[in-house]
Coordinates of C-alpha atoms in Angstrom, one line a residue:
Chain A
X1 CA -139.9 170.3 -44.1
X2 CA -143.2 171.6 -43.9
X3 CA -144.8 174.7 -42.4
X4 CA -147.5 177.3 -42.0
X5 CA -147.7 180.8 -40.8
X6 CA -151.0 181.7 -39.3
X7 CA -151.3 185.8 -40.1
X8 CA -153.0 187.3 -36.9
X9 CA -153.2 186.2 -33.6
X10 CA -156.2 187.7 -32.6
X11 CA -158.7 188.6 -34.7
X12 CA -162.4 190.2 -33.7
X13 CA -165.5 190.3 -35.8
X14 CA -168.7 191.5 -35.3
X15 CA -172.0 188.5 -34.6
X16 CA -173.3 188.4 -37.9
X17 CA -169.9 189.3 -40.0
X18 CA -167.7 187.8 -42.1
X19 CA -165.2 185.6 -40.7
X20 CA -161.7 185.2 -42.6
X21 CA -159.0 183.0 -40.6
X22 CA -155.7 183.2 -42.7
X23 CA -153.0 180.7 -42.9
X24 CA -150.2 179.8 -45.7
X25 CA -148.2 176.7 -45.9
X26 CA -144.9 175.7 -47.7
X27 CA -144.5 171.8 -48.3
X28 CA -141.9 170.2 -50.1
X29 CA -144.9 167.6 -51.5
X30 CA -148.6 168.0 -51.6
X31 CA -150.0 168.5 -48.4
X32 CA -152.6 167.7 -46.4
X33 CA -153.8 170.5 -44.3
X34 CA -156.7 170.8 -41.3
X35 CA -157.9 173.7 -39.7
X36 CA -158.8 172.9 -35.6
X37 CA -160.7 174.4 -32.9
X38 CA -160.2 175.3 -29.4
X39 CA -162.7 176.0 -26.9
X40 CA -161.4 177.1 -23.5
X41 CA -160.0 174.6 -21.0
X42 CA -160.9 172.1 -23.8
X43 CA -159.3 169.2 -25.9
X44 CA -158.6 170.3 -30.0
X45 CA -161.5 169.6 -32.5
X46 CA -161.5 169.1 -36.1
X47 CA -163.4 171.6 -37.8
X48 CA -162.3 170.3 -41.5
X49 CA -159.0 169.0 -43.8
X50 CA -158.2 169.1 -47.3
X51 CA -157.1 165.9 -48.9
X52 CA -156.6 166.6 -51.9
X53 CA -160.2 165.7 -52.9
X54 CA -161.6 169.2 -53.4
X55 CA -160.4 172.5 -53.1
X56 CA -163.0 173.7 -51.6
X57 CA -163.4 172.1 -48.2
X58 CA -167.1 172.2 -46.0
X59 CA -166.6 171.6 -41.9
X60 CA -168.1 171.6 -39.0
X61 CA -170.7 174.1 -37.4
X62 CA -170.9 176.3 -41.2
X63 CA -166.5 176.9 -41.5
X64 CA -164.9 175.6 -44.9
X65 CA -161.6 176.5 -46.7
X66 CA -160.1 176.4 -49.8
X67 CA -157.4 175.0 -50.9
X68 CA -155.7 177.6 -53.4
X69 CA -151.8 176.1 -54.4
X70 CA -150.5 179.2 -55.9
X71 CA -151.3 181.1 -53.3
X72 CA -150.0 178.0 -50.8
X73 CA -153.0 179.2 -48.9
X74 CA -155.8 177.5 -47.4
X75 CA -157.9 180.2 -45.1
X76 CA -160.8 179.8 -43.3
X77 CA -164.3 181.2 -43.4
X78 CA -167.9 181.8 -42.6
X79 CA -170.7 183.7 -43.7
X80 CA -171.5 184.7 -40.4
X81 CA -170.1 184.8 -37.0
X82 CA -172.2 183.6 -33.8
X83 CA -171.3 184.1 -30.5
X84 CA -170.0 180.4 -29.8
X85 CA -167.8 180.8 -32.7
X86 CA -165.1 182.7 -30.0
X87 CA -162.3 180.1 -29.4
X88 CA -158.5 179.4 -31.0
X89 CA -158.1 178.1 -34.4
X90 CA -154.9 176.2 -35.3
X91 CA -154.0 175.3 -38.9
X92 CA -151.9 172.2 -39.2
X93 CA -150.0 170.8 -42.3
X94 CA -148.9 167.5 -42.7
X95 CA -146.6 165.6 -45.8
X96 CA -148.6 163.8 -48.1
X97 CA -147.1 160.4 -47.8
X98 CA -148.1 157.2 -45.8
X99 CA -145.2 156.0 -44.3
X100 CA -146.7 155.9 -40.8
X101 CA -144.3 158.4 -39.8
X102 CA -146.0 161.5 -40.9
X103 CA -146.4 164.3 -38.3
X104 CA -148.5 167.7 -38.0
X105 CA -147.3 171.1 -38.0
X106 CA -149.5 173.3 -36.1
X107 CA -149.5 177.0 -36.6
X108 CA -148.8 179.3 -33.9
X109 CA -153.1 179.9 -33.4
X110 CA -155.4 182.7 -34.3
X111 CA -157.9 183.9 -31.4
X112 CA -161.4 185.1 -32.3
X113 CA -163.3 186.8 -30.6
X114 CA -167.0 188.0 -31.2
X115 CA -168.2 191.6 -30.9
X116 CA -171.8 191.3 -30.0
Chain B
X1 CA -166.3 155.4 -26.4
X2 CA -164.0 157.9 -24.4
X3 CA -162.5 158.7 -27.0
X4 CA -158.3 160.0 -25.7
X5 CA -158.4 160.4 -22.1
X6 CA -155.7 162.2 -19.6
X7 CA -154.7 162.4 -16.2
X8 CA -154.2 163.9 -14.4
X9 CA -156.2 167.5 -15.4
X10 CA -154.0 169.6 -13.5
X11 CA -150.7 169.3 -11.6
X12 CA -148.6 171.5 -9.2
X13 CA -144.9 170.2 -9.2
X14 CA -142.1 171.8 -7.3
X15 CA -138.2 171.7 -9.7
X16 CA -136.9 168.7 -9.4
X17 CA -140.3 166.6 -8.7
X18 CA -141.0 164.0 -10.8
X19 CA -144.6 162.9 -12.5
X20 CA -145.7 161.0 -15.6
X21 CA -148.8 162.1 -17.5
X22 CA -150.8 159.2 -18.5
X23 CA -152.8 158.8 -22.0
X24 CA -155.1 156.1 -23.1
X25 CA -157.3 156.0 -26.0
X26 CA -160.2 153.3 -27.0
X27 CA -160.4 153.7 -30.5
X28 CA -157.9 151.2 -31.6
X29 CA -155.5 153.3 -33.1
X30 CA -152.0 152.9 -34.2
X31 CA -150.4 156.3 -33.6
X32 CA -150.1 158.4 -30.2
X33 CA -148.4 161.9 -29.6
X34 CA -147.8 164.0 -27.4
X35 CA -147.5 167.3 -27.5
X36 CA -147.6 170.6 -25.2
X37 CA -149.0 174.3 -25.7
X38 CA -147.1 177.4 -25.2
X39 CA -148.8 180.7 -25.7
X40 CA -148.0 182.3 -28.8
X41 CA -145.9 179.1 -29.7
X42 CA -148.9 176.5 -31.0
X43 CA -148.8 172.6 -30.1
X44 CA -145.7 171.9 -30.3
X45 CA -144.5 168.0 -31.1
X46 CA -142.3 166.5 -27.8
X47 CA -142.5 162.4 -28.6
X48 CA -144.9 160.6 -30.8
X49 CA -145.6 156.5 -31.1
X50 CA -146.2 155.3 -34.7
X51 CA -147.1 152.2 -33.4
X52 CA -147.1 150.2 -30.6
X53 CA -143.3 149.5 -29.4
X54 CA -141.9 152.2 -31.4
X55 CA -141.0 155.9 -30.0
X56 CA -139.7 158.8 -31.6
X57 CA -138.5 162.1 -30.7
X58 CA -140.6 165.2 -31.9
X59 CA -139.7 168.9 -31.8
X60 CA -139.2 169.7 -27.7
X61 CA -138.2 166.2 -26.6
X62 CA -135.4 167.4 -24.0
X63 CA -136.5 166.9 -20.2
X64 CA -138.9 164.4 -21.4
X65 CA -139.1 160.5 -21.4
X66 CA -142.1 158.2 -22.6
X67 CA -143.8 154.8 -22.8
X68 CA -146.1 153.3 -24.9
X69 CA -147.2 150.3 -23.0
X70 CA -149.3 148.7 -25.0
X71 CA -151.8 150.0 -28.0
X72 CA -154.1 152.1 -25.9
X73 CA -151.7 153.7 -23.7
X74 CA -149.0 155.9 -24.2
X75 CA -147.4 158.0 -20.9
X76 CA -145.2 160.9 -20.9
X77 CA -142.5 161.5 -17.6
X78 CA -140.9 164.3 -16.5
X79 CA -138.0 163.4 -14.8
X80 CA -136.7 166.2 -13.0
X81 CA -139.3 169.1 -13.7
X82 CA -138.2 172.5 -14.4
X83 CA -140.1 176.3 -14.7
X84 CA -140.0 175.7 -18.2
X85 CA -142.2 172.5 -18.2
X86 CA -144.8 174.8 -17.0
X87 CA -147.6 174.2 -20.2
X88 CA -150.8 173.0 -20.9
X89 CA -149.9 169.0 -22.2
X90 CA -152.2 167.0 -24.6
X91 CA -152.5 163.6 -25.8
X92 CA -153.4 162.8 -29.3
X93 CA -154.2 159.4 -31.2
X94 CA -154.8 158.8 -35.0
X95 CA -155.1 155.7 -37.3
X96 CA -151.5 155.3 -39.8
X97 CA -152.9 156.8 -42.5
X98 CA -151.6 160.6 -43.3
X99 CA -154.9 162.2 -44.1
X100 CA -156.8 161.0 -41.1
X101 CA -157.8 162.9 -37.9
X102 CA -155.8 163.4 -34.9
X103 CA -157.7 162.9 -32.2
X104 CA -156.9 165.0 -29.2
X105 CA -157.4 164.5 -24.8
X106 CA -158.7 167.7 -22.5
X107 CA -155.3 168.0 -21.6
X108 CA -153.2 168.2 -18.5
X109 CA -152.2 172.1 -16.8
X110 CA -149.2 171.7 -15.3
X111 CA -147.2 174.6 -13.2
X112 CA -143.8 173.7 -12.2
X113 CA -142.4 176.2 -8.9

């Protein structure tokens, strides 16, 4: 069975700092993993997913990832925070297979918030 | 192009109501889910529809039942709601294929009394 631990629920950075979203996976097969985003009162988002294409993953609105499998790590980052990056980031692992039966494990979420 | 809508957006039920949660997405895809958020907990897997006539029980299917009536719409009832139904419920759709998107609804608030 697969899994991944999200280290931090909450996690605040300064506008204009570094931002470093952890998360580690185990998978009994190689993965496919995805990072999402939650706004309040809103729907999830993709911001990117490794496919085992690249390790090194671009999204949405300046995020990416790498993909690192001896660490079974795949965190999250950006250069540099803005103010409308404050919402809840899941990772979410899913078996590398396609049965058509294949479901995602979500993390248990990590909050960020924005110092301004 | 909608996208995965829900209703309703938010719900007060008393224990022991009854309500189904209704799903529908237009972007012809195979697979539904449902799932539910928890503080602390993540989304959390209750049924999910590989395709169209099939169900299958996720992670947290007790208290729950579900339809999926046809390929756009998938519902989720609670048949006799309890306190600990209380949670924020989302709809999700994606195409077969195990590296594509999931594609998620607004969601439905629910408090259970």
């Amino acid at each position: 069975a697969q899994s991944v631990t999200q280290l931090g629920s909450h996690v605040s950075v300064s506008e204009g700092a570094l931002v470093l979203l952890r998360c580690n996976y185990s998978s009994s097969v190689p993965p496919y993993l995805f990072w999402y985003v939650q706004y309040p009162n809103q729907g999830l988002q993709l911001l990117l997913k490794y496919t085992s294409a690249a390790t090194l993953v671009k999204g949405i609105n300046g995020f990416e990832a790498e993909f690192k499998k001896s660490e079974t790590s795949f965190h999250l980052t950006k250069p540099s925070a803005h103010m409308s990056d404050a919402a809840e980031y899941f990772c979410a692992v899913k078996r590398g297979s396609n049965f058509g039966n294949e479901k995602l494990t979500f993390g248990t979420g990590t909050r960020l918030t924005i110092i301004p | 192009n909608a996208g995965v809508t829900q209703t309703p957006k938010f719900q007060v039920l008393k224990t022991g109501q009854s309500m189904t949660l209704q799903c529908a997405q237009d972007m012809n895809h195979n697979s539904m889910y449902w799932y539910r958020q928890d503080p602390g907990m993540g989304l959390r897997l209750i049924y999910y529809s590989a395709s169209e006539g099939t169900t299958d029980k996720g992670e947290v299917p007790n208290g729950y039942n579900v339809s999926r009536l046809n390929k756009r719409e998938f519902s989720l009832r609670l048949e006799s709601a309890a306190p600990s139904q209380t949670s924020v419920y989302f709809c999700a759709s994606s195409t077969r294929l195990a590296w594509e998107t999931q594609y998620f609804g607004p969601g439905t608030r629910l408090l259970v009394l």
